[in-house]
């Protein structure tokens, strides 16, 4: 089965590819250079995921999957949330995003550093959303960046129970418990249910 992912974020599609394995052919914006930029004007993960999935599915045949995701930090009242990608001031600039997060969290004590990654996935076809799923993983924000794997906020986020950041744990462990992995498992169930 071919699954078209409405994303320009190669890290997301690579993780999805790894998790789906051989049963699916995963395509993304790199396979469709003419895709338009879809403005993420929503204020929730679901709104933005729906915008991306519906816009792209109007242009291609078959199921389109979108992923809108981000980090919610309790001490920052849920920020950066849907604005995770541009938190440092420039879209997709992960070092700047991480620098701002560390700065904002500088005075926050250990017991108040709880956070979660959230991933909302929408499946759409023919320009219409069909269904959505949400995955979350709870953890805490570290005091400094640790590890070199993964992407985005991974060096600053340690899932509860592991004592290491996602960037230290590596893709196999990350995928087994991540927000994206948990949302994708529900997508696969839905796709495989006759
Ligand atoms: P597309 O909209 O093209 O899919 P994007 O990167 O702009 O790509 P989002 O708007 O969903 O996607 O923003 C996601 C941001 O949330 C991402 O840039 C990271 O900053 C953060 N993020 C999401 N999942 C993450 C993960 O697994 N590890 C680290 N950071 C993550």
Short mmCIF file of C-alpha atoms and ligand atoms in Angstrom, two decimals:
data_model
loop_
_atom_site.label_atom_id
_atom_site.label_comp_id
_atom_site.label_asym_id
_atom_site.label_seq_id
_atom_site.Cartn_x
_atom_site.Cartn_y
_atom_site.Cartn_z
CA UNK A 1 0.00 0.00 0.00
CA UNK A 2 1.19 3.53 -0.76
CA UNK A 3 0.76 6.21 1.88
CA UNK A 4 1.29 9.84 0.94
CA UNK A 5 2.43 12.00 3.84
CA UNK A 6 1.53 15.70 3.56
CA UNK A 7 4.80 16.93 5.02
CA UNK A 8 7.96 18.77 4.10
CA UNK A 9 9.62 17.58 7.29
CA UNK A 10 11.94 14.76 6.25
CA UNK A 11 12.47 13.69 9.86
CA UNK A 12 8.77 12.97 10.24
CA UNK A 13 8.54 10.96 7.04
CA UNK A 14 11.70 9.03 7.88
CA UNK A 15 10.32 8.04 11.28
CA UNK A 16 7.00 7.04 9.70
CA UNK A 17 8.86 5.03 7.04
CA UNK A 18 10.91 3.20 9.69
CA UNK A 19 7.81 2.41 11.72
CA UNK A 20 5.70 1.20 8.78
CA UNK A 21 8.42 -1.04 7.36
CA UNK A 22 7.99 -2.93 4.10
CA UNK A 23 4.20 -3.13 4.13
CA UNK A 24 3.89 0.49 2.93
CA UNK A 25 5.53 2.70 0.34
CA UNK A 26 5.81 6.15 1.96
CA UNK A 27 5.84 9.25 -0.23
CA UNK A 28 6.08 12.89 0.82
CA UNK A 29 6.66 16.39 -0.59
CA UNK A 30 10.00 15.36 -2.09
CA UNK A 31 8.07 13.08 -4.48
CA UNK A 32 5.70 15.91 -5.45
CA UNK A 33 7.75 19.06 -6.13
CA UNK A 34 4.64 20.97 -7.26
CA UNK A 35 2.82 20.75 -3.95
CA UNK A 36 1.80 24.20 -2.72
CA UNK A 37 2.82 25.53 0.66
CA UNK A 38 -0.17 24.95 2.98
CA UNK A 39 -0.53 27.80 5.48
CA UNK A 40 -0.91 26.46 9.01
CA UNK A 41 -3.42 29.05 10.19
CA UNK A 42 -5.11 26.86 12.80
CA UNK A 43 -4.73 27.22 16.54
CA UNK A 44 -4.88 23.50 17.32
CA UNK A 45 -2.95 20.46 16.10
CA UNK A 46 -6.18 19.06 14.67
CA UNK A 47 -6.97 22.21 12.69
CA UNK A 48 -3.50 22.33 11.18
CA UNK A 49 -3.36 18.60 10.45
CA UNK A 50 -6.76 18.86 8.75
CA UNK A 51 -5.65 21.83 6.63
CA UNK A 52 -2.57 19.93 5.39
CA UNK A 53 -4.31 16.61 4.73
CA UNK A 54 -7.32 18.13 2.97
CA UNK A 55 -5.26 20.49 0.76
CA UNK A 56 -2.87 17.79 -0.42
CA UNK A 57 -5.49 15.07 -0.82
CA UNK A 58 -7.35 17.32 -3.24
CA UNK A 59 -4.29 17.06 -5.53
CA UNK A 60 -3.36 13.38 -5.43
CA UNK A 61 -5.08 9.99 -5.65
CA UNK A 62 -5.43 7.81 -2.59
CA UNK A 63 -5.09 8.29 1.14
CA UNK A 64 -3.11 11.26 2.41
CA UNK A 65 -1.79 11.31 5.96
CA UNK A 66 -0.78 14.50 7.75
CA UNK A 67 1.08 14.92 11.05
CA UNK A 68 0.81 18.08 13.10
CA UNK A 69 2.83 17.80 16.23
CA UNK A 70 4.65 19.71 18.93
CA UNK A 71 5.80 19.99 22.49
CA UNK A 72 3.55 21.17 25.35
CA UNK A 73 5.43 22.35 28.43
CA UNK A 74 3.33 22.69 31.59
CA UNK A 75 5.45 25.44 33.18
CA UNK A 76 4.98 27.47 29.97
CA UNK A 77 1.19 26.95 29.95
CA UNK A 78 1.37 24.56 26.99
CA UNK A 79 3.88 26.52 24.87
CA UNK A 80 5.40 26.09 22.36
CA UNK A 81 2.47 23.83 21.36
CA UNK A 82 1.24 24.36 17.80
CA UNK A 83 3.99 26.95 17.33
CA UNK A 84 6.77 24.46 18.14
CA UNK A 85 8.36 24.73 14.72
CA UNK A 86 8.93 28.52 14.91
CA UNK A 87 9.38 29.01 18.67
CA UNK A 88 12.88 30.43 18.30
CA UNK A 89 11.72 32.99 15.72
CA UNK A 90 12.47 31.18 12.48
CA UNK A 91 10.41 28.31 11.03
CA UNK A 92 12.16 24.96 11.34
CA UNK A 93 15.28 26.33 13.06
CA UNK A 94 15.72 23.62 15.68
CA UNK A 95 18.86 25.00 17.41
CA UNK A 96 17.11 28.34 17.95
CA UNK A 97 13.93 26.62 19.17
CA UNK A 98 15.96 24.63 21.68
CA UNK A 99 17.90 27.69 22.82
CA UNK A 100 14.68 29.57 23.52
CA UNK A 101 13.16 26.63 25.37
CA UNK A 102 16.22 26.32 27.62
CA UNK A 103 16.14 30.05 28.29
CA UNK A 104 12.42 30.05 29.20
CA UNK A 105 12.95 27.04 31.50
CA UNK A 106 16.11 28.36 33.20
CA UNK A 107 14.46 29.09 36.57
CA UNK A 108 12.00 26.19 36.55
CA UNK A 109 12.77 23.57 39.25
CA UNK A 110 13.03 19.85 38.54
CA UNK A 111 9.56 18.94 39.83
CA UNK A 112 7.84 21.48 37.55
CA UNK A 113 9.54 20.52 34.27
CA UNK A 114 6.83 18.16 33.00
CA UNK A 115 5.96 18.22 29.29
CA UNK A 116 4.57 16.09 26.53
CA UNK A 117 4.93 15.61 22.81
CA UNK A 118 1.61 15.50 20.98
CA UNK A 119 0.97 14.25 17.46
CA UNK A 120 -2.34 14.57 15.64
CA UNK A 121 -2.65 12.60 12.42
CA UNK A 122 -5.43 13.12 9.88
CA UNK A 123 -6.25 10.80 7.00
CA UNK A 124 -7.95 12.51 4.07
CA UNK A 125 -9.03 11.55 0.59
CA UNK A 126 -10.33 13.68 -2.26
CA UNK A 127 -10.00 16.90 -0.25
CA UNK A 128 -12.01 15.64 2.75
CA UNK A 129 -10.82 14.56 6.15
CA UNK A 130 -11.95 11.01 6.98
CA UNK A 131 -10.62 10.40 10.48
CA UNK A 132 -8.03 11.60 12.99
CA UNK A 133 -5.93 10.09 15.75
CA UNK A 134 -3.85 11.55 18.59
CA UNK A 135 -0.70 10.19 20.21
CA UNK A 136 1.07 11.59 23.29
CA UNK A 137 4.18 10.83 25.30
CA UNK A 138 4.76 12.30 28.76
CA UNK A 139 8.16 13.33 30.07
CA UNK A 140 10.24 16.27 31.25
CA UNK A 141 12.45 19.02 29.92
CA UNK A 142 16.15 18.52 30.69
CA UNK A 143 18.46 21.29 31.94
CA UNK A 144 20.74 20.98 28.92
CA UNK A 145 20.74 19.30 25.52
CA UNK A 146 21.81 15.67 25.49
CA UNK A 147 22.30 13.25 22.59
CA UNK A 148 22.65 13.59 18.83
CA UNK A 149 19.91 11.41 17.33
CA UNK A 150 16.39 12.37 16.32
CA UNK A 151 15.45 15.97 15.54
CA UNK A 152 13.83 19.10 16.93
CA UNK A 153 13.38 19.11 20.70
CA UNK A 154 14.57 15.50 21.09
CA UNK A 155 17.82 16.47 22.93
CA UNK A 156 15.79 18.32 25.58
CA UNK A 157 12.95 15.84 26.15
CA UNK A 158 13.28 12.78 28.38
CA UNK A 159 10.27 10.43 28.40
CA UNK A 160 9.28 9.36 31.91
CA UNK A 161 10.88 6.11 33.02
CA UNK A 162 13.98 6.27 30.84
CA UNK A 163 16.25 8.93 32.37
CA UNK A 164 17.63 9.83 28.94
CA UNK A 165 16.56 12.15 26.14
CA UNK A 166 14.94 10.92 22.94
CA UNK A 167 18.14 12.04 21.19
CA UNK A 168 20.15 9.65 23.40
CA UNK A 169 17.67 6.77 23.30
CA UNK A 170 17.71 6.45 19.50
CA UNK A 171 15.02 5.75 16.95
CA UNK A 172 14.00 2.22 17.94
CA UNK A 173 13.14 3.21 21.51
CA UNK A 174 11.77 6.61 20.48
CA UNK A 175 9.45 5.09 17.89
CA UNK A 176 8.20 2.45 20.33
CA UNK A 177 6.81 5.04 22.74
CA UNK A 178 6.63 8.36 20.89
CA UNK A 179 3.62 10.55 20.19
CA UNK A 180 4.14 9.81 16.48
CA UNK A 181 4.43 6.05 17.05
CA UNK A 182 1.24 6.02 19.13
CA UNK A 183 -0.75 8.01 16.57
CA UNK A 184 0.62 5.91 13.70
CA UNK A 185 -0.36 2.62 15.37
CA UNK A 186 -3.99 3.82 15.31
CA UNK A 187 -3.63 4.89 11.66
CA UNK A 188 -2.38 1.43 10.72
CA UNK A 189 -5.25 -0.24 12.58
CA UNK A 190 -7.72 1.97 10.72
CA UNK A 191 -6.12 1.30 7.33
CA UNK A 192 -6.04 -2.44 7.93
CA UNK A 193 -9.61 -2.74 9.19
CA UNK A 194 -11.74 -3.97 6.28
P1 LIG B 1 5.12 19.85 8.15
O1 LIG B 1 4.10 20.88 8.61
O2 LIG B 1 5.57 20.05 6.75
O3 LIG B 1 4.67 18.45 8.44
P2 LIG B 1 6.69 20.93 10.36
O4 LIG B 1 8.04 20.58 10.93
O5 LIG B 1 6.40 22.38 10.08
O6 LIG B 1 6.46 20.05 9.04
P3 LIG B 1 4.69 20.96 12.48
O7 LIG B 1 4.07 22.24 12.06
O8 LIG B 1 3.81 19.82 12.90
O9 LIG B 1 5.59 20.36 11.32
O10 LIG B 1 5.73 21.27 13.66
C1 LIG B 1 6.34 20.23 14.31
C2 LIG B 1 7.43 20.76 15.21
O11 LIG B 1 7.28 20.18 16.52
C3 LIG B 1 8.80 20.31 14.72
O12 LIG B 1 9.37 21.24 13.83
C4 LIG B 1 9.57 20.18 16.02
O13 LIG B 1 9.99 21.45 16.43
C5 LIG B 1 8.50 19.68 16.99
N1 LIG B 1 8.42 18.21 17.01
C6 LIG B 1 7.39 17.45 16.54
N2 LIG B 1 7.66 16.14 16.67
C7 LIG B 1 8.89 16.07 17.21
C8 LIG B 1 9.73 14.99 17.57
O14 LIG B 1 9.37 13.73 17.35
N3 LIG B 1 10.92 15.28 18.10
C9 LIG B 1 11.31 16.54 18.30
N4 LIG B 1 10.59 17.62 17.97
C10 LIG B 1 9.37 17.39 17.43
#
